[in-house]
Amino acid sequence: MRKILFVMSVLILTTVLSSYAFESFEEYLKMQQAEYENYLEEIDREFTAFLKQTWKEYEGEEPIELLEEPKPVDIPVAVPEKKPEPIKITPKPKPKPVILKEKPVSKPEPKPEPVKDEPVVDSPKPAPAPVKEEPVKKEPVKKEPVVKAPEPEEPVVQEPVVVAPTPEPQYVPKQEAKGLALSFYGRELDIPVDNALKAYAKRPLSSKHIADWWEAVAVTDYKKTLKYFKKTSVDMKLGDWCYVNLVERFAAKLMGDVAERKLLVWFFMNKGGYDTKLGYTKEGVVKVMVPTDKELYGVTYYTFSGKRYYVIDVFGKVDKVESLYTYKGSYPDARNELVLSKMQNPKLGFNGFARDLKFNFDGKDYKIQAIANKFDIAYLNNFPQADLAVYTGAQAPEWIDQTILPELKKIIEGKNPREAVNIILRFVQTAFEYKTDDVQFGKEKFLFAEETVYYPYSDCEDRSVLFAYLVGKLLKLDMIMLDFPGHIAVAVDLGKYNTGAVVGYKGKSFSVTDPTYINATAGMVMPQYKDTSPEIIEPEI
């Protein structure tokens, strides 16, 4: 105890004596800040020296397919049953974890010819236009014409009349920008910027030229831009993926479509604490790669030390698998991966879209007017396809909670869990028209709850996500997601009201509830899946 008191006395005395060495506390803080900046400068010097070493060539990995089996095109219509046939659904064992290994290619670093960069229009719009190319399918399916989904950022001609109040359009009056003006999903941003950030790397691209570029940018006044990014991220509740959007769109507005645009994204992502790598091809194409907390599908990736680094691009640019020259290592203090779990709803601008959702239950007609925000839809348009748990765990916007939830709550009031679940099932089954993603988008695309409200069509996983959200919010019941070959459904723990097709999982029983099987009640399973063992996905609700 005496030793502890002695040490504390020495520390206090040292602090007091140190304070006399400065005329004011502010001067002391300036000294501390100078030391911190010197530390950062030392990091950049060391990182620049590291980058100048010869980079190795690594092979990219083919994107993982989101769904291995084609989805059903024609959905059966069930005859509702109060006491469905008892069926025991056995879960499929979880697959063994895959050991990831990097794929370096032992070749010397190339010296490509200079690559001409094509200009691009500032800050491209993320309009959800369907892809024209037909995706490759393992089995032929019934062909249907591709239908164009509505553009997300078109202005609403008439303000909708809704049961619940909707937020006013969150437009900020335009003012003359002092820095770089950026329209960011309905929010007008004025980003402070040092013009010296518009630096260009020497050609042909090489590890040395990229290192020289980093060295030049690291001595600019980039800190005011980084500070703005971080503050905006907190104020607008951006989350990691929306933060990537902010950095990417800033770089595109500042630089245009040149290689340095991606270099700038790489720089600011690392400075923001994200473990981000840069790579380039023999032709001079530059790519940015980051690890994520959830598996991504349809996205090229490269493996380093057992960790996947996915190629990111918020503009929906289709990436091809190719060899990439990059480095094995990370920028000091940049250790964060992109967290997609429990995604919050960012505070973007508001441009409302109203939709009447009609359904019938027990001979009674219901109509719920729902609201979606077009700026949210535009932001989510090029979200990479991820684990289903990402969609079930995402926070839904307030306009979903203000329109759909109150109306459904009134309808299910006084019902037991099975009756309430059947009502919510009928709503999701029949208020939304079914079409596969191939038809609506020309590609596979899982939808968040708000996207299902917005787009004219939805398929099995979209309905399952919305259904799970509604049941979780209104009934607080435990659920699991059922991943059948080419089909996603839900199972709910109804306790003593469990019925029909039941899945046993972790000591509990769950009744199958299929939001796609039209008119089916709890406990009913599509005929083609009665003898199929689904994989179990635990929703992050």
Coordinates of C-alpha atoms in Angstrom, one line a residue:
M1 CA 0.0 0.0 0.0
R2 CA 2.9 2.4 0.8
K3 CA 4.4 1.7 -2.5
I4 CA 1.2 2.5 -4.3
L5 CA 0.9 5.8 -2.4
F6 CA 4.5 6.6 -3.2
V7 CA 4.0 6.0 -6.9
M8 CA 0.8 8.1 -7.0
S9 CA 2.6 11.0 -5.2
V10 CA 5.4 10.9 -7.7
L11 CA 3.0 11.0 -10.6
I12 CA 1.0 13.9 -9.1
L13 CA 4.3 15.8 -8.4
T14 CA 5.5 15.1 -12.0
T15 CA 2.3 16.4 -13.4
V16 CA 2.4 19.6 -11.3
L17 CA 6.0 20.3 -12.1
S18 CA 5.4 19.6 -15.8
S19 CA 2.6 22.2 -15.8
Y20 CA 5.0 24.9 -14.7
A21 CA 7.1 24.3 -17.8
F22 CA 4.2 25.8 -19.9
E23 CA 2.6 29.2 -19.6
S24 CA -0.9 27.8 -20.0
F25 CA -2.8 24.6 -20.3
E26 CA -3.6 25.5 -23.9
E27 CA 0.2 25.5 -24.6
Y28 CA 0.4 22.1 -23.1
L29 CA -2.4 20.8 -25.3
K30 CA -0.6 22.2 -28.4
M31 CA 2.5 20.4 -27.4
Q32 CA 0.5 17.1 -27.1
Q33 CA -1.1 17.7 -30.4
A34 CA 2.2 18.4 -32.1
E35 CA 3.6 15.1 -30.7
Y36 CA 0.5 13.2 -32.0
E37 CA 0.9 14.8 -35.5
N38 CA 4.6 13.8 -35.4
Y39 CA 3.6 10.3 -34.6
L40 CA 1.2 10.3 -37.5
E41 CA 3.9 11.7 -39.8
E42 CA 6.2 8.9 -38.7
I43 CA 3.6 6.3 -39.5
D44 CA 3.2 7.7 -43.0
R45 CA 6.9 7.7 -43.6
E46 CA 7.1 4.1 -42.5
F47 CA 4.1 3.1 -44.6
T48 CA 5.5 4.9 -47.6
A49 CA 8.8 3.0 -47.3
F50 CA 6.8 -0.2 -47.0
L51 CA 4.8 0.5 -50.1
K52 CA 7.9 1.1 -52.2
Q53 CA 8.8 -2.5 -51.8
T54 CA 7.9 -4.7 -54.8
W55 CA 4.3 -5.7 -54.7
K56 CA 3.3 -9.3 -55.5
E57 CA 0.7 -10.6 -57.9
Y58 CA -2.3 -12.3 -56.3
E59 CA -5.1 -14.3 -58.0
G60 CA -8.6 -13.1 -57.3
E61 CA -11.3 -15.5 -56.2
E62 CA -14.5 -16.1 -58.1
P63 CA -17.6 -14.5 -56.5
I64 CA -19.7 -16.9 -54.3
E65 CA -23.1 -17.5 -55.8
L66 CA -25.9 -16.1 -53.6
L67 CA -28.3 -19.0 -54.5
E68 CA -27.1 -22.2 -56.0
E69 CA -30.5 -23.4 -57.2
P70 CA -33.0 -21.4 -59.3
K71 CA -36.1 -20.0 -57.5
P72 CA -39.6 -21.2 -58.3
V73 CA -41.2 -19.0 -61.0
D74 CA -44.8 -20.1 -60.4
I75 CA -45.9 -20.0 -56.7
P76 CA -48.6 -22.5 -55.6
V77 CA -51.8 -21.3 -54.0
A78 CA -52.7 -23.2 -50.8
V79 CA -56.1 -23.9 -49.2
P80 CA -55.8 -22.5 -45.7
E81 CA -55.8 -25.2 -43.0
K82 CA -56.6 -24.7 -39.3
K83 CA -54.9 -28.0 -38.5
P84 CA -52.2 -28.6 -41.1
E85 CA -50.7 -32.1 -41.6
P86 CA -48.1 -32.9 -38.9
I87 CA -44.7 -33.0 -40.6
K88 CA -41.2 -33.1 -39.0
I89 CA -38.7 -31.0 -40.8
T90 CA -35.1 -32.0 -40.1
P91 CA -32.5 -29.2 -40.3
K92 CA -29.5 -29.7 -42.5
P93 CA -26.2 -30.0 -40.7
K94 CA -24.1 -26.8 -40.8
P95 CA -21.4 -26.9 -43.5
K96 CA -17.8 -27.2 -42.3
P97 CA -15.9 -23.9 -42.3
V98 CA -13.7 -23.2 -45.3
I99 CA -10.0 -22.6 -44.7
L100 CA -9.0 -19.6 -46.8
K101 CA -5.6 -19.4 -48.4
E102 CA -4.1 -16.6 -50.4
K103 CA -3.1 -17.2 -54.0
P104 CA 0.1 -15.3 -54.8
V105 CA 1.5 -15.5 -58.3
S106 CA 5.3 -15.5 -58.4
K107 CA 5.9 -13.0 -61.2
P108 CA 7.9 -9.8 -61.2
E109 CA 6.0 -6.5 -61.0
P110 CA 5.0 -5.4 -64.5
K111 CA 5.8 -2.1 -66.1
P112 CA 2.6 -1.4 -68.1
E113 CA 2.2 1.4 -70.6
P114 CA 0.4 4.5 -69.4
V115 CA -3.4 3.9 -69.4
K116 CA -5.7 6.6 -70.7
D117 CA -8.4 7.4 -68.1
E118 CA -11.9 8.2 -69.3
P119 CA -13.7 11.1 -67.7
V120 CA -17.0 10.6 -65.9
V121 CA -19.9 12.9 -64.9
D122 CA -19.5 14.1 -61.4
S123 CA -21.3 12.1 -58.6
P124 CA -23.1 9.5 -60.7
K125 CA -26.7 8.7 -59.6
P126 CA -27.4 5.2 -58.2
A127 CA -30.6 4.7 -60.2
P128 CA -31.8 1.1 -59.9
A129 CA -31.9 0.2 -63.6
P130 CA -32.1 -3.5 -64.4
V131 CA -29.1 -5.2 -65.9
K132 CA -29.8 -6.3 -69.5
E133 CA -27.7 -9.4 -69.6
E134 CA -29.4 -12.6 -68.7
P135 CA -27.7 -14.4 -65.8
V136 CA -26.5 -18.0 -66.3
K137 CA -28.8 -20.5 -64.6
K138 CA -28.1 -24.1 -63.8
E139 CA -31.5 -25.1 -64.9
P140 CA -33.8 -23.5 -67.5
V141 CA -36.6 -21.6 -66.0
K142 CA -39.7 -20.0 -67.4
K143 CA -38.8 -16.8 -69.3
E144 CA -40.6 -13.6 -68.4
P145 CA -40.0 -10.1 -69.7
V146 CA -37.8 -7.9 -67.5
V147 CA -39.9 -5.2 -65.9
K148 CA -38.4 -1.9 -65.1
A149 CA -38.6 -0.9 -61.4
P150 CA -39.5 2.8 -60.7
E151 CA -36.6 5.3 -60.5
P152 CA -35.8 6.1 -56.9
E153 CA -35.1 9.8 -57.1
E154 CA -38.0 11.0 -59.2
P155 CA -40.0 13.8 -57.4
V156 CA -43.4 12.9 -56.1
V157 CA -46.0 14.8 -58.0
Q158 CA -48.6 14.7 -55.2
E159 CA -48.1 14.5 -51.5
P160 CA -49.7 11.2 -50.3
V161 CA -52.4 11.2 -47.6
V162 CA -51.4 8.7 -45.0
V163 CA -53.0 7.3 -41.8
A164 CA -49.8 7.9 -39.8
P165 CA -47.8 11.2 -39.9
T166 CA -44.8 11.2 -42.3
P167 CA -41.7 13.3 -41.9
E168 CA -41.3 16.4 -43.9
P169 CA -38.9 16.3 -46.8
Q170 CA -35.5 16.8 -45.3
Y171 CA -34.0 19.2 -47.8
V172 CA -31.3 21.6 -46.7
P173 CA -31.5 25.0 -48.6
K174 CA -28.6 25.2 -51.0
Q175 CA -26.0 27.8 -50.1
E176 CA -22.8 28.7 -51.8
A177 CA -20.3 26.1 -50.9
K178 CA -17.0 27.1 -49.4
G179 CA -15.5 23.7 -50.0
L180 CA -16.6 20.8 -52.3
A181 CA -20.4 20.8 -52.8
L182 CA -21.8 17.3 -52.9
S183 CA -25.4 16.2 -53.2
F184 CA -25.6 13.1 -51.0
Y185 CA -28.9 11.3 -51.2
G186 CA -31.0 14.4 -50.6
R187 CA -28.5 16.1 -48.3
E188 CA -26.4 19.0 -49.5
L189 CA -22.9 18.7 -48.1
D190 CA -20.1 21.3 -48.1
I191 CA -16.9 19.3 -47.6
P192 CA -13.8 21.2 -46.7
V193 CA -11.0 20.2 -49.0
D194 CA -7.3 21.0 -49.7
N195 CA -6.9 21.4 -53.5
A196 CA -3.5 19.6 -53.1
L197 CA -5.5 16.4 -52.7
K198 CA -6.0 16.4 -56.4
A199 CA -2.6 14.7 -56.8
Y200 CA -1.8 12.4 -59.7
A201 CA 0.5 9.3 -59.6
K202 CA 3.2 8.9 -62.2
R203 CA 2.6 6.4 -65.0
P204 CA 3.0 3.5 -65.5
L205 CA 1.6 2.6 -62.1
S206 CA 4.0 0.8 -59.8
S207 CA 4.5 0.3 -56.1
K208 CA 7.0 3.2 -56.1
H209 CA 4.7 5.6 -57.9
I210 CA 1.8 4.8 -55.7
A211 CA 4.0 5.2 -52.6
D212 CA 5.1 8.6 -53.9
W213 CA 1.5 9.5 -54.4
W214 CA 0.7 8.5 -50.8
E215 CA 3.6 10.6 -49.6
A216 CA 2.4 13.7 -51.5
V217 CA -1.2 13.4 -50.2
A218 CA -0.1 12.6 -46.6
V219 CA 1.4 16.1 -46.3
T220 CA -1.7 17.9 -47.5
D221 CA -4.3 19.3 -45.1
Y222 CA -6.4 16.2 -45.5
K223 CA -7.3 16.2 -41.7
K224 CA -10.1 18.8 -42.1
T225 CA -11.7 16.6 -44.7
L226 CA -11.3 13.5 -42.6
K227 CA -12.7 15.3 -39.5
Y228 CA -15.8 16.3 -41.6
F229 CA -16.3 12.7 -42.7
K230 CA -16.2 11.5 -39.2
K231 CA -18.6 14.2 -37.8
T232 CA -21.0 13.7 -40.7
S233 CA -20.9 9.9 -40.1
V234 CA -22.0 10.5 -36.5
D235 CA -24.6 13.3 -37.2
M236 CA -26.3 11.3 -40.0
K237 CA -25.8 7.9 -38.4
L238 CA -24.2 6.6 -41.6
G239 CA -22.8 3.3 -40.5
D240 CA -19.9 1.6 -42.3
W241 CA -21.5 1.1 -45.8
C242 CA -22.9 4.5 -46.0
Y243 CA -19.6 5.9 -44.9
V244 CA -18.0 4.1 -47.9
N245 CA -20.6 5.8 -50.1
L246 CA -19.6 9.2 -48.7
V247 CA -15.9 8.7 -49.3
E248 CA -16.4 7.2 -52.8
R249 CA -18.7 9.9 -53.9
F250 CA -16.5 12.6 -52.6
A251 CA -13.5 11.1 -54.5
A252 CA -15.6 10.8 -57.7
K253 CA -16.7 14.5 -57.4
L254 CA -13.2 15.7 -56.8
M255 CA -11.2 13.5 -59.2
G256 CA -13.6 12.1 -61.8
D257 CA -13.2 8.6 -63.2
V258 CA -9.4 8.3 -63.0
A259 CA -7.2 5.8 -61.1
E260 CA -6.5 8.5 -58.5
R261 CA -10.2 8.4 -57.5
K262 CA -9.7 4.9 -56.0
L263 CA -6.3 5.9 -54.6
L264 CA -8.1 8.7 -52.6
V265 CA -10.7 6.2 -51.4
W266 CA -8.0 3.9 -50.2
F267 CA -6.2 6.8 -48.5
F268 CA -9.3 8.1 -46.6
M269 CA -10.6 4.6 -45.7
N270 CA -7.2 3.8 -44.1
K271 CA -7.1 7.2 -42.3
G272 CA -10.6 6.5 -41.1
G273 CA -9.4 3.3 -39.4
Y274 CA -10.6 0.8 -42.0
D275 CA -8.3 -2.1 -43.0
T276 CA -8.2 -1.2 -46.7
K277 CA -5.9 -2.5 -49.4
L278 CA -5.1 -1.2 -52.9
G279 CA -4.2 -3.2 -55.9
Y280 CA -3.8 -2.7 -59.6
T281 CA -3.8 -4.8 -62.8
K282 CA -1.3 -4.9 -65.6
E283 CA -3.6 -2.6 -67.6
G284 CA -3.5 0.0 -64.8
V285 CA -7.0 -0.7 -63.4
V286 CA -7.0 0.2 -59.7
K287 CA -9.2 -1.6 -57.1
V288 CA -9.9 -1.0 -53.4
M289 CA -10.5 -4.0 -51.1
V290 CA -11.9 -4.3 -47.6
P291 CA -12.8 -7.2 -45.2
T292 CA -16.3 -7.4 -43.9
D293 CA -17.9 -9.0 -40.8
K294 CA -20.4 -10.9 -43.1
E295 CA -19.9 -13.0 -46.2
L296 CA -20.6 -11.2 -49.5
Y297 CA -22.0 -12.8 -52.6
G298 CA -21.4 -11.9 -56.3
V299 CA -18.3 -9.9 -55.3
T300 CA -14.7 -10.7 -56.3
Y301 CA -12.3 -11.1 -53.3
Y302 CA -8.7 -11.7 -52.5
T303 CA -7.4 -13.6 -49.5
F304 CA -4.7 -12.5 -47.2
S305 CA -3.8 -14.4 -44.0
G306 CA -7.1 -16.3 -44.0
K307 CA -9.2 -13.2 -44.4
R308 CA -11.3 -12.2 -47.4
Y309 CA -10.8 -8.7 -48.8
Y310 CA -13.8 -7.8 -51.1
V311 CA -13.5 -5.4 -54.0
I312 CA -15.9 -2.5 -53.3
D313 CA -17.5 0.0 -55.7
V314 CA -20.7 1.8 -54.6
F315 CA -21.6 2.7 -58.2
G316 CA -22.5 -0.9 -59.1
K317 CA -19.6 -1.4 -61.5
V318 CA -19.3 -5.1 -62.4
D319 CA -15.9 -6.4 -61.4
K320 CA -14.1 -9.2 -63.2
V321 CA -11.8 -11.7 -61.6
E322 CA -8.2 -11.0 -62.5
S323 CA -4.7 -11.0 -61.1
L324 CA -3.9 -8.0 -59.0
Y325 CA -0.6 -6.5 -57.8
T326 CA -0.9 -5.6 -54.1
Y327 CA 0.8 -5.9 -50.8
K328 CA 0.4 -8.2 -47.8
G329 CA 0.1 -6.0 -44.7
S330 CA -2.0 -3.1 -43.4
Y331 CA -1.7 0.6 -42.6
P332 CA -0.9 1.1 -38.9
D333 CA -4.0 1.8 -36.8
A334 CA -6.3 0.7 -39.6
R335 CA -7.7 -2.5 -38.3
N336 CA -11.5 -2.2 -38.7
E337 CA -13.5 -4.3 -41.1
L338 CA -16.8 -3.1 -42.6
V339 CA -19.5 -4.0 -40.1
L340 CA -22.8 -4.9 -41.9
S341 CA -24.5 -6.5 -38.9
K342 CA -27.3 -4.4 -37.2
M343 CA -27.1 -1.8 -39.9
Q344 CA -28.8 1.5 -38.8
N345 CA -31.0 3.6 -41.0
P346 CA -29.0 6.7 -42.1
K347 CA -30.5 10.1 -41.8
L348 CA -30.7 11.0 -45.5
G349 CA -33.0 13.4 -47.3
F350 CA -36.7 12.4 -47.6
N351 CA -38.7 12.0 -50.8
G352 CA -41.8 10.0 -50.1
F353 CA -43.3 7.2 -52.2
A354 CA -46.8 6.0 -51.2
R355 CA -48.1 2.5 -51.9
D356 CA -51.5 0.9 -51.1
L357 CA -51.1 -2.6 -49.7
K358 CA -54.4 -4.6 -49.9
F359 CA -55.2 -8.0 -48.5
N360 CA -58.1 -10.1 -47.4
F361 CA -58.4 -12.3 -44.3
D362 CA -61.4 -14.2 -43.1
G363 CA -63.6 -12.5 -45.7
K364 CA -62.6 -9.0 -44.6
D365 CA -60.7 -6.5 -46.8
Y366 CA -57.9 -4.4 -45.4
K367 CA -55.9 -1.6 -46.9
I368 CA -52.7 -0.2 -45.5
Q369 CA -51.0 2.8 -47.1
A370 CA -47.2 2.4 -46.7
I371 CA -44.4 4.9 -47.2
A372 CA -40.9 4.4 -48.6
N373 CA -38.1 7.0 -49.0
K374 CA -36.7 7.2 -52.5
F375 CA -33.3 8.4 -51.2
D376 CA -33.1 5.3 -49.0
I377 CA -33.8 3.2 -52.1
A378 CA -31.1 4.9 -54.1
Y379 CA -28.6 4.4 -51.3
L380 CA -29.4 0.7 -51.1
N381 CA -29.5 0.2 -54.8
N382 CA -25.9 -1.0 -55.1
F383 CA -25.6 -2.6 -51.7
P384 CA -23.6 -5.8 -52.1
Q385 CA -25.5 -9.0 -51.7
A386 CA -24.7 -10.3 -48.2
D387 CA -25.8 -13.0 -45.6
L388 CA -29.5 -13.1 -45.0
A389 CA -28.9 -12.1 -41.4
V390 CA -27.7 -8.7 -42.6
Y391 CA -31.2 -8.0 -43.9
T392 CA -33.1 -9.3 -41.0
G393 CA -30.9 -7.4 -38.6
A394 CA -31.0 -4.1 -40.3
Q395 CA -32.9 -1.2 -38.7
A396 CA -36.1 -0.3 -40.7
P397 CA -36.8 3.4 -41.2
E398 CA -39.4 5.3 -39.2
W399 CA -41.9 5.5 -42.1
I400 CA -42.3 1.7 -42.0
D401 CA -42.9 1.8 -38.3
Q402 CA -45.3 4.7 -38.6
T403 CA -47.5 3.3 -41.4
I404 CA -47.5 -0.6 -41.5
L405 CA -46.9 -1.4 -37.9
P406 CA -49.8 0.6 -36.3
E407 CA -52.3 -0.7 -38.8
L408 CA -51.3 -4.4 -38.4
K409 CA -51.3 -4.0 -34.6
K410 CA -54.9 -2.9 -34.7
I411 CA -55.8 -5.9 -36.9
I412 CA -54.1 -8.6 -34.7
E413 CA -55.2 -7.1 -31.4
G414 CA -56.7 -9.8 -29.1
K415 CA -55.5 -12.7 -31.3
N416 CA -53.5 -15.6 -30.0
P417 CA -49.9 -16.0 -31.5
R418 CA -51.0 -18.4 -34.2
E419 CA -53.9 -16.3 -35.3
A420 CA -51.8 -13.1 -35.3
V421 CA -49.0 -14.9 -37.3
N422 CA -51.6 -16.1 -39.9
I423 CA -52.8 -12.5 -40.4
I424 CA -49.3 -11.2 -40.9
L425 CA -48.6 -14.1 -43.2
R426 CA -51.6 -13.3 -45.4
F427 CA -50.6 -9.7 -45.6
V428 CA -47.1 -10.5 -46.8
Q429 CA -48.3 -13.3 -49.1
T430 CA -51.0 -11.4 -51.0
A431 CA -50.3 -7.6 -50.6
F432 CA -47.2 -8.0 -52.7
E433 CA -46.9 -9.4 -56.2
Y434 CA -44.4 -12.2 -56.8
K435 CA -41.6 -12.1 -59.4
T436 CA -38.1 -13.4 -59.2
D437 CA -35.1 -11.0 -59.1
D438 CA -34.0 -12.1 -62.5
V439 CA -37.2 -10.8 -64.0
Q440 CA -37.3 -7.5 -62.0
F441 CA -33.6 -6.6 -61.9
G442 CA -31.8 -9.0 -64.3
K443 CA -29.7 -10.3 -61.4
E444 CA -30.1 -11.7 -57.9
K445 CA -30.8 -9.0 -55.3
F446 CA -31.9 -9.5 -51.7
L447 CA -34.2 -6.6 -50.6
F448 CA -34.3 -4.8 -47.3
A449 CA -37.8 -4.3 -45.8
E450 CA -38.2 -0.8 -47.2
E451 CA -37.2 -1.9 -50.7
T452 CA -39.9 -4.6 -50.6
V453 CA -42.4 -1.8 -49.9
Y454 CA -41.0 0.3 -52.7
Y455 CA -40.4 -2.1 -55.6
P456 CA -43.5 -3.5 -57.5
Y457 CA -42.4 -7.1 -57.1
S458 CA -40.6 -9.3 -54.5
D459 CA -39.7 -12.9 -54.1
C460 CA -39.2 -15.4 -51.3
E461 CA -36.2 -14.0 -49.4
D462 CA -37.6 -10.4 -49.6
R463 CA -40.9 -11.5 -48.1
S464 CA -39.2 -13.6 -45.5
V465 CA -37.2 -10.6 -44.3
L466 CA -40.3 -8.3 -44.1
F467 CA -42.3 -11.0 -42.4
A468 CA -39.6 -11.7 -39.8
Y469 CA -39.3 -7.9 -39.2
L470 CA -43.1 -7.6 -38.6
V471 CA -43.4 -10.6 -36.4
G472 CA -40.3 -9.5 -34.4
K473 CA -41.7 -6.0 -33.9
L474 CA -45.3 -6.9 -33.2
L475 CA -45.2 -10.3 -31.5
K476 CA -41.7 -10.6 -30.1
L477 CA -41.6 -14.3 -31.0
D478 CA -38.4 -16.3 -31.7
M479 CA -37.8 -17.2 -35.3
I480 CA -35.4 -19.0 -37.6
M481 CA -34.9 -18.7 -41.4
L482 CA -35.2 -21.8 -43.5
D483 CA -32.9 -22.0 -46.5
F484 CA -34.3 -24.6 -48.8
P485 CA -32.7 -25.2 -52.2
G486 CA -33.7 -22.1 -54.2
H487 CA -36.2 -21.0 -51.6
I488 CA -36.2 -19.1 -48.3
A489 CA -39.0 -19.4 -45.7
V490 CA -39.4 -18.7 -41.9
A491 CA -40.3 -20.8 -38.9
V492 CA -41.8 -19.2 -35.7
D493 CA -41.9 -20.6 -32.2
L494 CA -45.6 -20.5 -31.4
G495 CA -45.2 -22.3 -28.1
K496 CA -48.4 -24.3 -27.3
Y497 CA -49.8 -23.1 -30.6
N498 CA -47.2 -24.9 -32.7
T499 CA -48.8 -26.9 -35.5
G500 CA -48.3 -28.8 -38.7
A501 CA -44.8 -28.7 -40.2
V502 CA -42.4 -28.2 -37.3
V503 CA -38.7 -27.7 -37.2
G504 CA -36.7 -28.7 -34.1
Y505 CA -33.7 -26.5 -33.5
K506 CA -31.6 -26.0 -30.3
G507 CA -34.1 -27.6 -28.1
K508 CA -37.1 -25.5 -29.3
S509 CA -39.8 -26.2 -31.8
F510 CA -40.7 -23.8 -34.7
S511 CA -43.8 -23.9 -37.0
V512 CA -43.0 -23.4 -40.6
T513 CA -44.4 -20.0 -41.8
D514 CA -43.9 -19.4 -45.5
P515 CA -44.6 -15.8 -46.6
T516 CA -44.4 -16.9 -50.3
Y517 CA -46.8 -19.8 -50.2
I518 CA -50.0 -17.9 -51.0
N519 CA -52.8 -18.4 -48.5
A520 CA -50.8 -20.9 -46.5
T521 CA -51.3 -20.8 -42.7
A522 CA -48.7 -21.5 -40.0
G523 CA -47.5 -25.1 -40.2
M524 CA -48.0 -25.4 -43.9
V525 CA -45.0 -26.1 -46.2
M526 CA -44.8 -26.0 -50.0
P527 CA -45.3 -29.6 -51.3
Q528 CA -41.9 -29.7 -53.0
Y529 CA -40.1 -29.1 -49.7
K530 CA -41.9 -31.5 -47.4
D531 CA -39.1 -34.0 -47.5
T532 CA -36.2 -31.5 -47.8
S533 CA -33.8 -30.5 -45.0
P534 CA -33.2 -26.8 -45.0
E535 CA -30.1 -25.0 -43.6
I536 CA -30.9 -22.9 -40.6
I537 CA -30.1 -19.2 -40.5
E538 CA -30.5 -17.4 -37.3
P539 CA -31.9 -13.9 -37.9
E540 CA -30.3 -11.0 -36.2
I541 CA -33.4 -9.2 -35.0

